[in-house]
Amino acid sequence: MKNWLKPVGAVLIAGALVVGGSLISGGAVQSVYADNEAQRNVINVTGSGEISIKPDIAYISVGVETQADTAKEAQSQNAAKMAKVNALLKDTWKLDAKDIKTGQFSVQPNYTYSEKEGQKVKGYSAYHSLSVTYRDLDKVGQLLDELTKAGANRIDNVRFSTENPDLYQEQVIQKAMANADLKAAAIAKAAKRQVGLVLSVTQGSSNDYAPYMNMSFAVAEKASMDQGTSIEPGEITVKTTLSVVYEMK
């Protein structure tokens, strides 16, 4: 009686590997093993770095909003107020045209509703905002007060930043890499291995973060009538992350 052997899993035949009925050559087998071996001998970590710096620029969103019975009247009155705001920025504060840009502009109806009459138009609102770039941070509060006096009734936010964040990229990258080295060394030590060469580095997000300051018209108006608006820029944080792959020996 003949004995028949049923193949289980994989069978090696003359330097080739048969897996599930498919033939893989010796070279392909070596490649599979090499890939698996490579995956077992790397460390993947994410390093983060950040520094705190003093801001050197402010971005101000300031606007004028006007209510009137007709769209034309609302737009006309709003344009006159905005002209005073522009004149203040360009003529009195000597800002360059490139530092003053239109943010939003709209003219839209205001609606009221009652069960008897339903929805009805009751006047119109015109809104025009400017995005202002300003660099003398010691005078930001004074500028806001003057804008309010000139007719601005919407100061939506003031954001402090740095005009040249690339100047700080080397510092935060070095910190992020040092952080990645520290993590990789800890992982290798825990695995009773050693860290080898850096195989790849990919930079993730890189931003500067600073809190926004919101100011309503009522607050700005009260500040201008009292001692003036006091603005403290504080510090901003420049951050970045690095995804680093190390060889593990």
GROMACS .gro file of C-alpha atoms in nm:
model
  249
    1MET     CA    1   0.000   0.000   0.000
    2LYS     CA    2   0.132   0.343  -0.092
    3ASN     CA    3   0.158   0.618   0.168
    4TRP     CA    4   0.034   0.960   0.051
    5LEU     CA    5   0.151   1.267   0.239
    6LYS     CA    6  -0.084   1.561   0.252
    7PRO     CA    7   0.109   1.894   0.235
    8VAL     CA    8   0.040   2.121   0.529
    9GLY     CA    9   0.109   2.495   0.514
   10ALA     CA   10   0.417   2.536   0.293
   11VAL     CA   11   0.652   2.290   0.119
   12LEU     CA   12   1.007   2.366   0.012
   13ILE     CA   13   1.084   2.218  -0.330
   14ALA     CA   14   1.424   2.263  -0.496
   15GLY     CA   15   1.486   2.604  -0.344
   16ALA     CA   16   1.130   2.727  -0.394
   17LEU     CA   17   0.846   2.773  -0.147
   18VAL     CA   18   0.494   2.653  -0.221
   19VAL     CA   19   0.239   2.844  -0.010
   20GLY     CA   20  -0.130   2.775  -0.059
   21GLY     CA   21  -0.063   2.639  -0.408
   22SER     CA   22   0.144   2.943  -0.516
   23LEU     CA   23   0.510   2.912  -0.600
   24ILE     CA   24   0.750   3.168  -0.450
   25SER     CA   25   1.110   3.167  -0.571
   26GLY     CA   26   1.403   3.166  -0.333
   27GLY     CA   27   1.474   3.533  -0.404
   28ALA     CA   28   1.119   3.632  -0.319
   29VAL     CA   29   1.137   3.431   0.004
   30GLN     CA   30   1.450   3.619   0.102
   31SER     CA   31   1.275   3.947   0.030
   32VAL     CA   32   0.979   3.851   0.252
   33TYR     CA   33   1.208   3.753   0.535
   34ALA     CA   34   1.417   4.068   0.488
   35ASP     CA   35   1.108   4.289   0.509
   36ASN     CA   36   0.989   4.114   0.824
   37GLU     CA   37   1.334   4.139   0.976
   38ALA     CA   38   1.351   4.511   0.895
   39GLN     CA   39   1.016   4.573   1.062
   40ARG     CA   40   1.138   4.399   1.377
   41ASN     CA   41   1.449   4.616   1.395
   42VAL     CA   42   1.320   4.972   1.379
   43ILE     CA   43   1.184   5.221   1.632
   44ASN     CA   44   0.914   5.470   1.531
   45VAL     CA   45   0.866   5.776   1.753
   46THR     CA   46   0.722   6.127   1.732
   47GLY     CA   47   0.928   6.407   1.881
   48SER     CA   48   0.783   6.746   1.970
   49GLY     CA   49   0.955   7.077   2.021
   50GLU     CA   50   0.837   7.421   2.122
   51ILE     CA   51   0.975   7.758   2.227
   52SER     CA   52   0.811   8.068   2.372
   53ILE     CA   53   0.894   8.403   2.216
   54LYS     CA   54   0.774   8.760   2.233
   55PRO     CA   55   0.538   8.851   1.947
   56ASP     CA   56   0.640   9.125   1.708
   57ILE     CA   57   0.320   9.178   1.511
   58ALA     CA   58  -0.054   9.215   1.575
   59TYR     CA   59  -0.340   9.125   1.343
   60ILE     CA   60  -0.653   9.326   1.420
   61SER     CA   61  -1.001   9.267   1.282
   62VAL     CA   62  -1.197   9.592   1.304
   63GLY     CA   63  -1.525   9.688   1.142
   64VAL     CA   64  -1.829   9.915   1.118
   65GLU     CA   65  -2.186   9.791   1.131
   66THR     CA   66  -2.480  10.021   1.051
   67GLN     CA   67  -2.857   9.974   1.070
   68ALA     CA   68  -3.096  10.169   0.845
   69ASP     CA   69  -3.445  10.147   0.692
   70THR     CA   70  -3.318  10.075   0.340
   71ALA     CA   71  -3.022   9.885   0.201
   72LYS     CA   72  -2.896  10.195   0.020
   73GLU     CA   73  -2.913  10.407   0.332
   74ALA     CA   74  -2.738  10.144   0.544
   75GLN     CA   75  -2.459  10.107   0.289
   76SER     CA   76  -2.417  10.482   0.246
   77GLN     CA   77  -2.394  10.553   0.619
   78ASN     CA   78  -2.160  10.262   0.672
   79ALA     CA   79  -1.931  10.377   0.390
   80ALA     CA   80  -1.903  10.724   0.545
   81LYS     CA   81  -1.801  10.579   0.882
   82MET     CA   82  -1.557  10.339   0.721
   83ALA     CA   83  -1.397  10.627   0.530
   84LYS     CA   84  -1.312  10.790   0.864
   85VAL     CA   85  -1.163  10.466   0.992
   86ASN     CA   86  -0.949  10.432   0.678
   87ALA     CA   87  -0.836  10.794   0.702
   88LEU     CA   88  -0.733  10.740   1.063
   89LEU     CA   89  -0.526  10.434   0.975
   90LYS     CA   90  -0.357  10.581   0.668
   91ASP     CA   91  -0.326  10.951   0.746
   92THR     CA   92  -0.294  10.966   1.125
   93TRP     CA   93  -0.129  10.632   1.202
   94LYS     CA   94   0.063  10.616   0.872
   95LEU     CA   95  -0.012  10.251   0.796
   96ASP     CA   96   0.085  10.122   0.451
   97ALA     CA   97  -0.193  10.022   0.216
   98LYS     CA   98  -0.059   9.663   0.213
   99ASP     CA   99  -0.130   9.640   0.586
  100ILE     CA  100  -0.499   9.725   0.546
  101LYS     CA  101  -0.722   9.471   0.371
  102THR     CA  102  -1.097   9.427   0.346
  103GLY     CA  103  -1.205   9.133   0.558
  104GLN     CA  104  -1.582   9.115   0.506
  105PHE     CA  105  -1.846   9.324   0.335
  106SER     CA  106  -2.220   9.263   0.343
  107VAL     CA  107  -2.557   9.432   0.320
  108GLN     CA  108  -2.851   9.220   0.429
  109PRO     CA  109  -3.209   9.255   0.553
  110ASN     CA  110  -3.316   9.223   0.914
  111TYR     CA  111  -3.624   9.011   0.977
  112THR     CA  112  -3.895   9.010   1.240
  113TYR     CA  113  -4.155   8.741   1.292
  114SER     CA  114  -4.504   8.735   1.440
  115GLU     CA  115  -4.784   8.479   1.422
  116LYS     CA  116  -5.014   8.737   1.271
  117GLU     CA  117  -4.788   8.882   1.000
  118GLY     CA  118  -4.529   8.605   0.968
  119GLN     CA  119  -4.178   8.702   0.862
  120LYS     CA  120  -4.122   9.063   0.758
  121VAL     CA  121  -3.820   9.274   0.666
  122LYS     CA  122  -3.745   9.539   0.924
  123GLY     CA  123  -3.452   9.748   0.807
  124TYR     CA  124  -3.112   9.652   0.674
  125SER     CA  125  -2.764   9.598   0.815
  126ALA     CA  126  -2.443   9.695   0.640
  127TYR     CA  127  -2.114   9.555   0.764
  128HIS     CA  128  -1.759   9.625   0.649
  129SER     CA  129  -1.451   9.491   0.828
  130LEU     CA  130  -1.078   9.543   0.782
  131SER     CA  131  -0.787   9.315   0.861
  132VAL     CA  132  -0.514   9.542   0.995
  133THR     CA  133  -0.149   9.447   1.041
  134TYR     CA  134   0.026   9.653   1.307
  135ARG     CA  135   0.381   9.625   1.439
  136ASP     CA  136   0.418   9.875   1.725
  137LEU     CA  137   0.273   9.651   1.994
  138ASP     CA  138   0.314   9.910   2.269
  139LYS     CA  139   0.048  10.123   2.099
  140VAL     CA  140  -0.213   9.859   2.012
  141GLY     CA  141  -0.443   9.969   2.295
  142GLN     CA  142  -0.419  10.332   2.186
  143LEU     CA  143  -0.495  10.236   1.827
  144LEU     CA  144  -0.807  10.045   1.933
  145ASP     CA  145  -0.932  10.347   2.128
  146GLU     CA  146  -0.877  10.578   1.831
  147LEU     CA  147  -1.054  10.336   1.597
  148THR     CA  148  -1.354  10.332   1.828
  149LYS     CA  149  -1.366  10.712   1.837
  150ALA     CA  150  -1.347  10.720   1.456
  151GLY     CA  151  -1.663  10.508   1.430
  152ALA     CA  152  -1.554  10.144   1.447
  153ASN     CA  153  -1.812   9.955   1.653
  154ARG     CA  154  -1.684   9.603   1.588
  155ILE     CA  155  -1.341   9.496   1.709
  156ASP     CA  156  -1.371   9.124   1.659
  157ASN     CA  157  -1.027   9.007   1.765
  158VAL     CA  158  -0.662   9.094   1.811
  159ARG     CA  159  -0.408   8.819   1.743
  160PHE     CA  160  -0.040   8.844   1.826
  161SER     CA  161   0.217   8.653   1.627
  162THR     CA  162   0.566   8.666   1.480
  163GLU     CA  163   0.618   8.803   1.132
  164ASN     CA  164   0.902   8.563   1.051
  165PRO     CA  165   0.829   8.223   1.211
  166ASP     CA  166   1.098   8.060   0.994
  167LEU     CA  167   1.360   8.233   1.210
  168TYR     CA  168   1.265   7.999   1.494
  169GLN     CA  169   1.225   7.676   1.297
  170GLU     CA  170   1.581   7.557   1.355
  171GLN     CA  171   1.538   7.588   1.732
  172VAL     CA  172   1.209   7.400   1.750
  173ILE     CA  173   1.335   7.131   1.509
  174GLN     CA  174   1.642   7.073   1.727
  175LYS     CA  175   1.418   7.043   2.034
  176ALA     CA  176   1.185   6.803   1.853
  177MET     CA  177   1.478   6.587   1.739
  178ALA     CA  178   1.624   6.578   2.090
  179ASN     CA  179   1.282   6.471   2.220
  180ALA     CA  180   1.266   6.194   1.958
  181ASP     CA  181   1.619   6.077   2.050
  182LEU     CA  182   1.516   6.058   2.415
  183LYS     CA  183   1.207   5.849   2.342
  184ALA     CA  184   1.395   5.614   2.107
  185ALA     CA  185   1.669   5.559   2.363
  186ALA     CA  186   1.413   5.475   2.631
  187ILE     CA  187   1.237   5.225   2.404
  188ALA     CA  188   1.564   5.058   2.302
  189LYS     CA  189   1.677   5.033   2.664
  190ALA     CA  190   1.347   4.873   2.765
  191ALA     CA  191   1.393   4.620   2.484
  192LYS     CA  192   1.757   4.559   2.587
  193ARG     CA  193   1.870   4.687   2.249
  194GLN     CA  194   2.054   4.995   2.121
  195VAL     CA  195   1.955   5.282   1.894
  196GLY     CA  196   2.120   5.284   1.554
  197LEU     CA  197   2.112   5.524   1.261
  198VAL     CA  198   1.821   5.751   1.178
  199LEU     CA  199   1.646   5.597   0.878
  200SER     CA  200   1.389   5.869   0.802
  201VAL     CA  201   1.250   6.196   0.939
  202THR     CA  202   0.917   6.357   0.849
  203GLN     CA  203   0.813   6.695   0.983
  204GLY     CA  204   0.454   6.732   1.092
  205SER     CA  205   0.266   7.045   1.189
  206SER     CA  206   0.460   7.364   1.252
  207ASN     CA  207   0.271   7.661   1.386
  208ASP     CA  208   0.279   7.955   1.620
  209TYR     CA  209   0.008   7.975   1.881
  210ALA     CA  210  -0.114   8.285   2.061
  211PRO     CA  211  -0.443   8.358   2.236
  212TYR     CA  212  -0.700   8.572   2.061
  213MET     CA  213  -0.828   8.879   2.239
  214ASN     CA  214  -1.192   8.958   2.168
  215MET     CA  215  -1.331   9.302   2.239
  216SER     CA  216  -1.689   9.417   2.199
  217PHE     CA  217  -1.782   9.774   2.113
  218ALA     CA  218  -1.918   9.834   2.461
  219VAL     CA  219  -1.591   9.729   2.624
  220ALA     CA  220  -1.383   9.935   2.384
  221GLU     CA  221  -1.605  10.240   2.431
  222LYS     CA  222  -1.585  10.220   2.810
  223ALA     CA  223  -1.208  10.176   2.796
  224SER     CA  224  -1.171  10.484   2.577
  225MET     CA  225  -1.380  10.692   2.817
  226ASP     CA  226  -1.180  10.578   3.120
  227GLN     CA  227  -0.805  10.523   3.111
  228GLY     CA  228  -0.773  10.375   2.767
  229THR     CA  229  -0.743  10.016   2.653
  230SER     CA  230  -0.446   9.826   2.796
  231ILE     CA  231  -0.317   9.540   2.582
  232GLU     CA  232  -0.052   9.290   2.697
  233PRO     CA  233   0.084   9.080   2.407
  234GLY     CA  234   0.238   8.821   2.640
  235GLU     CA  235   0.426   8.539   2.466
  236ILE     CA  236   0.352   8.307   2.177
  237THR     CA  237   0.453   7.944   2.136
  238VAL     CA  238   0.618   7.812   1.820
  239LYS     CA  239   0.573   7.434   1.783
  240THR     CA  240   0.666   7.151   1.551
  241THR     CA  241   0.665   6.768   1.546
  242LEU     CA  242   0.896   6.515   1.383
  243SER     CA  243   0.816   6.152   1.299
  244VAL     CA  244   1.149   5.968   1.319
  245VAL     CA  245   1.237   5.608   1.228
  246TYR     CA  246   1.553   5.468   1.391
  247GLU     CA  247   1.747   5.151   1.329
  248MET     CA  248   1.743   4.926   1.637
  249LYS     CA  249   2.061   4.723   1.692
   0.00000   0.00000   0.00000
